[in-house]
Amino acid sequence: MRRILYTIGFSLVFGNSFSCIKSSSEDPLAALLTSPPVISSVTPQIGTPTQNNSNAFYTATEVIIKGENFGLEPVVRFNDTVATLSLNLGTELYTRVPDRTYSGYITVSKSGGSCLPNSKTGVNCSGMEFFVDCYSVTNKQYGPEIELKQGQGISVEYDGNETKAFRTDTLLSERNLTISCESVVTVRVFSRSCQATDYVLQNNPIIPFPSGVATQFYITAESATCSFVL
C-alpha cells in the first residue's frame, strides 16, 4: 500500500513538473505571435513612387523596414495603400513605394491587426513617418529647390535656357501661382504622388495649386527675369 501511494505521488509531482516546463516553453512563442510589431528604422525615409513622365522615368524607391515581431504574413502600407513585399527576413522587410502614395506614414500590421487612418498606431500595428519627394530622385539636377511661400512673391533670373526647381510650403487653401516673365515658360507641376502635369511654352500662365500639401514644380525659361507670386 505504501509503495502504491509513493508511485501515485511521484507521478503527480513529475506530471506537474512536466506541465510547467511545457507551458514555459510555449510562452515565448505565444508572446511572439501576440506581441505587436515594432519598427526600429525605415531606410530611406524619403522616396518616390514610380515616375513615368513625358521625358523622365524613375523607378519606385526600394525601402527596407527593420524591427521585430513582424510575423509570417505582415501587411505593409504607405498610408492606406498596400505595398508588395519582395522579401521577409523576419527582422527585415523589403518593399517599394507603391503608386499613388504620398507623404504620411509607413506601417506594418500583423494578421488580425489594423492601423488607424492617417496614423502610425493601431491594433497589432506599428509605423513611422515617410516622406514622398519628387525631386530628390533626380539627384537635384537643377540645383537647390527654391521655396515659395503662400502670399509671397519672388523674382528669379534665368541665364540662357535654364530650368529651376521650386516647392511651396504647405498651403492652407487653394492658391494660384501667377507667373510674369519676359520669355515664354514651361512649367512641370507634380502631384503629391509625383505624377506630373506640364504647361508647355506658356505666356504668363496662372496655375492652380491644391490646399493642404506642399507642391513641387519646375519652371524653364530663356534669359529673362521672372516673377512668381503665390
PDB file of C-alpha atoms in Angstrom:
ATOM      1  CA  MET A   1       0.000   0.000   0.000  1.00  0.00           C
ATOM      2  CA  ARG A   2       2.822   2.343   0.877  1.00  0.00           C
ATOM      3  CA  ARG A   3       4.515   1.568  -2.460  1.00  0.00           C
ATOM      4  CA  ILE A   4       1.306   2.344  -4.355  1.00  0.00           C
ATOM      5  CA  LEU A   5       0.922   5.737  -2.629  1.00  0.00           C
ATOM      6  CA  TYR A   6       4.560   6.587  -3.354  1.00  0.00           C
ATOM      7  CA  THR A   7       4.087   5.751  -7.010  1.00  0.00           C
ATOM      8  CA  ILE A   8       0.980   7.902  -7.266  1.00  0.00           C
ATOM      9  CA  GLY A   9       2.686  10.826  -5.505  1.00  0.00           C
ATOM     10  CA  PHE A  10       5.743  10.594  -7.736  1.00  0.00           C
ATOM     11  CA  SER A  11       3.561  10.570 -10.824  1.00  0.00           C
ATOM     12  CA  LEU A  12       1.694  13.672  -9.702  1.00  0.00           C
ATOM     13  CA  VAL A  13       4.885  15.583  -8.942  1.00  0.00           C
ATOM     14  CA  PHE A  14       6.568  14.527 -12.166  1.00  0.00           C
ATOM     15  CA  GLY A  15       3.463  15.266 -14.179  1.00  0.00           C
ATOM     16  CA  ASN A  16       3.122  18.766 -12.708  1.00  0.00           C
ATOM     17  CA  SER A  17       6.789  19.495 -13.344  1.00  0.00           C
ATOM     18  CA  PHE A  18       6.481  18.359 -16.942  1.00  0.00           C
ATOM     19  CA  SER A  19       3.401  20.544 -17.431  1.00  0.00           C
ATOM     20  CA  CYS A  20       5.253  23.580 -16.058  1.00  0.00           C
ATOM     21  CA  ILE A  21       8.230  23.015 -18.337  1.00  0.00           C
ATOM     22  CA  LYS A  22       5.981  22.559 -21.362  1.00  0.00           C
ATOM     23  CA  SER A  23       3.960  25.686 -20.531  1.00  0.00           C
ATOM     24  CA  SER A  24       7.024  27.841 -20.008  1.00  0.00           C
ATOM     25  CA  SER A  25       8.498  26.665 -23.322  1.00  0.00           C
ATOM     26  CA  GLU A  26       5.321  27.744 -25.147  1.00  0.00           C
ATOM     27  CA  ASP A  27       5.050  31.173 -23.545  1.00  0.00           C
ATOM     28  CA  PRO A  28       7.789  32.870 -25.643  1.00  0.00           C
ATOM     29  CA  LEU A  29       6.213  31.621 -28.866  1.00  0.00           C
ATOM     30  CA  ALA A  30       2.775  32.737 -27.726  1.00  0.00           C
ATOM     31  CA  ALA A  31       4.193  36.133 -26.826  1.00  0.00           C
ATOM     32  CA  LEU A  32       5.849  36.399 -30.238  1.00  0.00           C
ATOM     33  CA  LEU A  33       2.601  35.658 -32.016  1.00  0.00           C
ATOM     34  CA  THR A  34       0.512  38.059 -29.944  1.00  0.00           C
ATOM     35  CA  SER A  35       3.004  40.921 -29.444  1.00  0.00           C
ATOM     36  CA  PRO A  36       2.564  43.932 -31.745  1.00  0.00           C
ATOM     37  CA  PRO A  37       5.207  44.568 -34.421  1.00  0.00           C
ATOM     38  CA  VAL A  38       7.958  47.079 -33.688  1.00  0.00           C
ATOM     39  CA  ILE A  39       9.652  49.232 -36.362  1.00  0.00           C
ATOM     40  CA  SER A  40      13.156  50.365 -35.409  1.00  0.00           C
ATOM     41  CA  SER A  41      14.140  52.012 -38.716  1.00  0.00           C
ATOM     42  CA  VAL A  42      12.983  52.754 -42.268  1.00  0.00           C
ATOM     43  CA  THR A  43      15.710  53.194 -44.911  1.00  0.00           C
ATOM     44  CA  PRO A  44      15.430  55.503 -46.744  1.00  0.00           C
ATOM     45  CA  GLN A  45      12.743  57.574 -45.062  1.00  0.00           C
ATOM     46  CA  ILE A  46      12.347  59.745 -48.181  1.00  0.00           C
ATOM     47  CA  GLY A  47      11.455  58.251 -51.570  1.00  0.00           C
ATOM     48  CA  THR A  48       9.263  58.359 -54.640  1.00  0.00           C
ATOM     49  CA  PRO A  49       6.612  56.225 -56.324  1.00  0.00           C
ATOM     50  CA  THR A  50       7.291  55.322 -59.949  1.00  0.00           C
ATOM     51  CA  GLN A  51       7.575  58.460 -62.057  1.00  0.00           C
ATOM     52  CA  ASN A  52       6.717  57.967 -65.714  1.00  0.00           C
ATOM     53  CA  ASN A  53       6.506  61.487 -67.050  1.00  0.00           C
ATOM     54  CA  SER A  54       6.797  62.731 -70.630  1.00  0.00           C
ATOM     55  CA  ASN A  55      10.613  62.971 -70.666  1.00  0.00           C
ATOM     56  CA  ALA A  56      11.699  61.182 -67.487  1.00  0.00           C
ATOM     57  CA  PHE A  57      11.293  57.754 -65.871  1.00  0.00           C
ATOM     58  CA  TYR A  58      12.269  56.904 -62.306  1.00  0.00           C
ATOM     59  CA  THR A  59      11.575  53.576 -60.620  1.00  0.00           C
ATOM     60  CA  ALA A  60       9.915  53.368 -57.220  1.00  0.00           C
ATOM     61  CA  THR A  61      12.295  53.648 -54.270  1.00  0.00           C
ATOM     62  CA  GLU A  62      13.158  50.366 -52.535  1.00  0.00           C
ATOM     63  CA  VAL A  63      12.551  50.622 -48.785  1.00  0.00           C
ATOM     64  CA  ILE A  64      13.939  48.379 -46.023  1.00  0.00           C
ATOM     65  CA  ILE A  65      11.985  48.186 -42.761  1.00  0.00           C
ATOM     66  CA  LYS A  66      13.870  46.838 -39.737  1.00  0.00           C
ATOM     67  CA  GLY A  67      12.373  45.762 -36.429  1.00  0.00           C
ATOM     68  CA  GLU A  68      10.866  42.738 -34.721  1.00  0.00           C
ATOM     69  CA  ASN A  69       7.632  40.771 -34.211  1.00  0.00           C
ATOM     70  CA  PHE A  70       6.646  41.198 -37.875  1.00  0.00           C
ATOM     71  CA  GLY A  71       5.060  37.740 -38.035  1.00  0.00           C
ATOM     72  CA  LEU A  72       4.790  35.404 -41.011  1.00  0.00           C
ATOM     73  CA  GLU A  73       2.422  37.470 -43.178  1.00  0.00           C
ATOM     74  CA  PRO A  74       2.819  41.161 -42.269  1.00  0.00           C
ATOM     75  CA  VAL A  75       0.976  43.829 -44.242  1.00  0.00           C
ATOM     76  CA  VAL A  76       2.940  46.953 -45.181  1.00  0.00           C
ATOM     77  CA  ARG A  77       1.048  50.116 -46.032  1.00  0.00           C
ATOM     78  CA  PHE A  78       2.054  53.578 -47.143  1.00  0.00           C
ATOM     79  CA  ASN A  79      -0.875  55.466 -45.646  1.00  0.00           C
ATOM     80  CA  ASP A  80      -3.868  53.466 -46.971  1.00  0.00           C
ATOM     81  CA  THR A  81      -2.030  51.909 -49.939  1.00  0.00           C
ATOM     82  CA  VAL A  82      -0.862  48.314 -49.502  1.00  0.00           C
ATOM     83  CA  ALA A  83       2.696  47.699 -50.714  1.00  0.00           C
ATOM     84  CA  THR A  84       4.049  44.454 -52.148  1.00  0.00           C
ATOM     85  CA  LEU A  85       6.683  42.674 -50.059  1.00  0.00           C
ATOM     86  CA  SER A  86       9.623  41.349 -52.070  1.00  0.00           C
ATOM     87  CA  LEU A  87      11.357  39.739 -49.066  1.00  0.00           C
ATOM     88  CA  ASN A  88      10.614  38.963 -45.409  1.00  0.00           C
ATOM     89  CA  LEU A  89      13.679  38.082 -43.336  1.00  0.00           C
ATOM     90  CA  GLY A  90      11.842  38.139 -40.027  1.00  0.00           C
ATOM     91  CA  THR A  91      13.531  41.288 -38.727  1.00  0.00           C
ATOM     92  CA  GLU A  92      13.784  42.994 -42.144  1.00  0.00           C
ATOM     93  CA  LEU A  93      11.054  43.660 -44.703  1.00  0.00           C
ATOM     94  CA  TYR A  94      11.842  44.727 -48.281  1.00  0.00           C
ATOM     95  CA  THR A  95       9.293  46.664 -50.332  1.00  0.00           C
ATOM     96  CA  ARG A  96       8.926  49.554 -52.808  1.00  0.00           C
ATOM     97  CA  VAL A  97       6.965  52.794 -52.620  1.00  0.00           C
ATOM     98  CA  PRO A  98       3.614  51.982 -54.295  1.00  0.00           C
ATOM     99  CA  ASP A  99       1.901  54.143 -56.893  1.00  0.00           C
ATOM    100  CA  ARG A 100      -0.480  56.853 -55.688  1.00  0.00           C
ATOM    101  CA  THR A 101       1.128  57.121 -52.269  1.00  0.00           C
ATOM    102  CA  TYR A 102       2.112  60.411 -50.656  1.00  0.00           C
ATOM    103  CA  SER A 103       3.848  61.734 -47.546  1.00  0.00           C
ATOM    104  CA  GLY A 104       2.488  60.359 -44.285  1.00  0.00           C
ATOM    105  CA  TYR A 105       3.146  57.048 -42.547  1.00  0.00           C
ATOM    106  CA  ILE A 106       4.559  53.656 -43.429  1.00  0.00           C
ATOM    107  CA  THR A 107       3.012  50.947 -41.226  1.00  0.00           C
ATOM    108  CA  VAL A 108       3.355  47.235 -40.553  1.00  0.00           C
ATOM    109  CA  SER A 109       0.406  45.238 -39.216  1.00  0.00           C
ATOM    110  CA  LYS A 110       0.177  41.556 -38.315  1.00  0.00           C
ATOM    111  CA  SER A 111      -2.629  39.112 -39.099  1.00  0.00           C
ATOM    112  CA  GLY A 112      -5.793  40.347 -37.427  1.00  0.00           C
ATOM    113  CA  GLY A 113      -4.283  43.791 -36.855  1.00  0.00           C
ATOM    114  CA  SER A 114      -5.288  47.171 -38.219  1.00  0.00           C
ATOM    115  CA  CYS A 115      -3.786  50.651 -38.306  1.00  0.00           C
ATOM    116  CA  LEU A 116      -5.792  53.792 -37.628  1.00  0.00           C
ATOM    117  CA  PRO A 117      -6.264  56.069 -40.671  1.00  0.00           C
ATOM    118  CA  ASN A 118      -3.524  58.688 -41.044  1.00  0.00           C
ATOM    119  CA  SER A 119      -1.759  57.243 -38.005  1.00  0.00           C
ATOM    120  CA  LYS A 120       1.238  55.099 -37.105  1.00  0.00           C
ATOM    121  CA  THR A 121      -0.618  53.228 -34.357  1.00  0.00           C
ATOM    122  CA  GLY A 122      -3.479  50.763 -34.043  1.00  0.00           C
ATOM    123  CA  VAL A 123      -4.096  47.140 -33.072  1.00  0.00           C
ATOM    124  CA  ASN A 124      -1.051  44.941 -33.777  1.00  0.00           C
ATOM    125  CA  CYS A 125       0.321  47.857 -35.796  1.00  0.00           C
ATOM    126  CA  SER A 126       3.488  49.934 -35.783  1.00  0.00           C
ATOM    127  CA  GLY A 127       4.520  52.820 -38.019  1.00  0.00           C
ATOM    128  CA  MET A 128       6.952  55.583 -38.807  1.00  0.00           C
ATOM    129  CA  GLU A 129       6.800  58.789 -40.838  1.00  0.00           C
ATOM    130  CA  PHE A 130       7.659  58.541 -44.545  1.00  0.00           C
ATOM    131  CA  PHE A 131       8.116  61.436 -46.966  1.00  0.00           C
ATOM    132  CA  VAL A 132       7.485  61.427 -50.709  1.00  0.00           C
ATOM    133  CA  ASP A 133       9.880  63.707 -52.585  1.00  0.00           C
ATOM    134  CA  CYS A 134       9.558  64.006 -56.370  1.00  0.00           C
ATOM    135  CA  TYR A 135      12.812  65.936 -56.866  1.00  0.00           C
ATOM    136  CA  SER A 136      15.463  64.167 -54.785  1.00  0.00           C
ATOM    137  CA  VAL A 137      15.390  61.111 -57.073  1.00  0.00           C
ATOM    138  CA  THR A 138      16.924  63.285 -59.841  1.00  0.00           C
ATOM    139  CA  ASN A 139      19.981  63.955 -57.639  1.00  0.00           C
ATOM    140  CA  LYS A 140      18.749  67.559 -57.609  1.00  0.00           C
ATOM    141  CA  GLN A 141      19.895  68.126 -61.176  1.00  0.00           C
ATOM    142  CA  TYR A 142      18.516  71.676 -61.246  1.00  0.00           C
ATOM    143  CA  GLY A 143      20.207  72.796 -58.043  1.00  0.00           C
ATOM    144  CA  PRO A 144      18.649  73.511 -54.645  1.00  0.00           C
ATOM    145  CA  GLU A 145      14.879  73.895 -54.558  1.00  0.00           C
ATOM    146  CA  ILE A 146      13.642  77.452 -54.203  1.00  0.00           C
ATOM    147  CA  GLU A 147      10.847  77.718 -51.638  1.00  0.00           C
ATOM    148  CA  LEU A 148       7.844  79.849 -52.490  1.00  0.00           C
ATOM    149  CA  LYS A 149       5.580  80.595 -49.540  1.00  0.00           C
ATOM    150  CA  GLN A 150       1.883  81.355 -49.562  1.00  0.00           C
ATOM    151  CA  GLY A 151       1.342  85.086 -50.067  1.00  0.00           C
ATOM    152  CA  GLN A 152       4.961  85.584 -51.158  1.00  0.00           C
ATOM    153  CA  GLY A 153       6.346  86.981 -54.387  1.00  0.00           C
ATOM    154  CA  ILE A 154       9.912  86.445 -55.652  1.00  0.00           C
ATOM    155  CA  SER A 155      11.987  87.382 -58.700  1.00  0.00           C
ATOM    156  CA  VAL A 156      14.349  84.884 -60.332  1.00  0.00           C
ATOM    157  CA  GLU A 157      16.905  85.446 -63.100  1.00  0.00           C
ATOM    158  CA  TYR A 158      17.406  82.886 -65.856  1.00  0.00           C
ATOM    159  CA  ASP A 159      20.634  82.629 -67.834  1.00  0.00           C
ATOM    160  CA  GLY A 160      20.014  81.043 -71.214  1.00  0.00           C
ATOM    161  CA  ASN A 161      17.593  78.133 -71.459  1.00  0.00           C
ATOM    162  CA  GLU A 162      17.521  77.105 -67.831  1.00  0.00           C
ATOM    163  CA  THR A 163      15.333  75.037 -65.522  1.00  0.00           C
ATOM    164  CA  LYS A 164      14.934  75.743 -61.820  1.00  0.00           C
ATOM    165  CA  ALA A 165      13.254  73.635 -59.153  1.00  0.00           C
ATOM    166  CA  PHE A 166      10.723  75.057 -56.696  1.00  0.00           C
ATOM    167  CA  ARG A 167       8.482  73.921 -53.866  1.00  0.00           C
ATOM    168  CA  THR A 168       5.744  75.633 -51.877  1.00  0.00           C
ATOM    169  CA  ASP A 169       5.183  75.441 -48.165  1.00  0.00           C
ATOM    170  CA  THR A 170       2.058  73.548 -47.095  1.00  0.00           C
ATOM    171  CA  LEU A 171      -0.800  75.641 -48.445  1.00  0.00           C
ATOM    172  CA  LEU A 172      -3.664  76.428 -46.093  1.00  0.00           C
ATOM    173  CA  SER A 173      -6.038  76.973 -49.014  1.00  0.00           C
ATOM    174  CA  GLU A 174      -6.091  76.604 -52.783  1.00  0.00           C
ATOM    175  CA  ARG A 175      -3.810  79.171 -54.384  1.00  0.00           C
ATOM    176  CA  ASN A 176      -2.851  80.292 -57.903  1.00  0.00           C
ATOM    177  CA  LEU A 177       0.770  80.562 -58.995  1.00  0.00           C
ATOM    178  CA  THR A 178       0.954  83.712 -61.111  1.00  0.00           C
ATOM    179  CA  ILE A 179       3.987  83.918 -63.427  1.00  0.00           C
ATOM    180  CA  SER A 180       5.175  87.111 -65.101  1.00  0.00           C
ATOM    181  CA  CYS A 181       8.179  86.624 -67.342  1.00  0.00           C
ATOM    182  CA  GLU A 182       9.958  88.280 -70.263  1.00  0.00           C
ATOM    183  CA  SER A 183      10.015  84.914 -72.082  1.00  0.00           C
ATOM    184  CA  VAL A 184       7.638  82.038 -72.539  1.00  0.00           C
ATOM    185  CA  VAL A 185       7.913  79.427 -69.795  1.00  0.00           C
ATOM    186  CA  THR A 186       7.369  75.693 -69.437  1.00  0.00           C
ATOM    187  CA  VAL A 187       6.100  74.540 -66.054  1.00  0.00           C
ATOM    188  CA  ARG A 188       6.010  70.986 -64.701  1.00  0.00           C
ATOM    189  CA  VAL A 189       3.832  70.582 -61.597  1.00  0.00           C
ATOM    190  CA  PHE A 190       3.963  67.375 -59.546  1.00  0.00           C
ATOM    191  CA  SER A 191       1.024  65.926 -57.680  1.00  0.00           C
ATOM    192  CA  ARG A 192       1.642  64.720 -54.129  1.00  0.00           C
ATOM    193  CA  SER A 193       2.231  61.212 -55.577  1.00  0.00           C
ATOM    194  CA  CYS A 194       4.739  62.565 -58.152  1.00  0.00           C
ATOM    195  CA  GLN A 195       2.602  62.481 -61.306  1.00  0.00           C
ATOM    196  CA  ALA A 196       3.425  65.465 -63.499  1.00  0.00           C
ATOM    197  CA  THR A 197       1.260  67.956 -65.363  1.00  0.00           C
ATOM    198  CA  ASP A 198       3.070  70.045 -67.984  1.00  0.00           C
ATOM    199  CA  TYR A 199       2.271  73.574 -69.136  1.00  0.00           C
ATOM    200  CA  VAL A 200       4.395  73.949 -72.261  1.00  0.00           C
ATOM    201  CA  LEU A 201       5.599  77.288 -73.707  1.00  0.00           C
ATOM    202  CA  GLN A 202       3.101  79.481 -71.875  1.00  0.00           C
ATOM    203  CA  ASN A 203       2.935  83.264 -71.749  1.00  0.00           C
ATOM    204  CA  ASN A 204       2.477  84.445 -68.170  1.00  0.00           C
ATOM    205  CA  PRO A 205       0.395  81.465 -67.066  1.00  0.00           C
ATOM    206  CA  ILE A 206      -1.724  81.234 -63.913  1.00  0.00           C
ATOM    207  CA  ILE A 207      -1.542  77.726 -62.441  1.00  0.00           C
ATOM    208  CA  PRO A 208      -3.785  76.362 -59.648  1.00  0.00           C
ATOM    209  CA  PHE A 209      -2.181  74.636 -56.641  1.00  0.00           C
ATOM    210  CA  PRO A 210      -4.125  72.432 -54.185  1.00  0.00           C
ATOM    211  CA  SER A 211      -4.541  73.105 -50.478  1.00  0.00           C
ATOM    212  CA  GLY A 212      -3.130  71.006 -47.680  1.00  0.00           C
ATOM    213  CA  VAL A 213       0.063  69.913 -49.434  1.00  0.00           C
ATOM    214  CA  ALA A 214       3.483  71.253 -50.369  1.00  0.00           C
ATOM    215  CA  THR A 215       3.717  71.238 -54.171  1.00  0.00           C
ATOM    216  CA  GLN A 216       6.949  70.679 -56.106  1.00  0.00           C
ATOM    217  CA  PHE A 217       7.396  72.140 -59.589  1.00  0.00           C
ATOM    218  CA  TYR A 218       9.959  73.097 -62.258  1.00  0.00           C
ATOM    219  CA  ILE A 219       9.985  76.286 -64.326  1.00  0.00           C
ATOM    220  CA  THR A 220      12.038  76.562 -67.539  1.00  0.00           C
ATOM    221  CA  ALA A 221      12.672  79.936 -69.191  1.00  0.00           C
ATOM    222  CA  GLU A 222      15.066  81.670 -71.574  1.00  0.00           C
ATOM    223  CA  SER A 223      17.355  84.514 -70.470  1.00  0.00           C
ATOM    224  CA  ALA A 224      14.910  86.618 -68.501  1.00  0.00           C
ATOM    225  CA  THR A 225      13.879  87.907 -65.107  1.00  0.00           C
ATOM    226  CA  CYS A 226      10.693  86.185 -63.975  1.00  0.00           C
ATOM    227  CA  SER A 227       8.443  86.952 -61.024  1.00  0.00           C
ATOM    228  CA  PHE A 228       6.368  84.352 -59.230  1.00  0.00           C
ATOM    229  CA  VAL A 229       3.507  85.134 -56.849  1.00  0.00           C
ATOM    230  CA  LEU A 230       1.590  82.538 -54.852  1.00  0.00           C
TER     231      LEU A 230
END
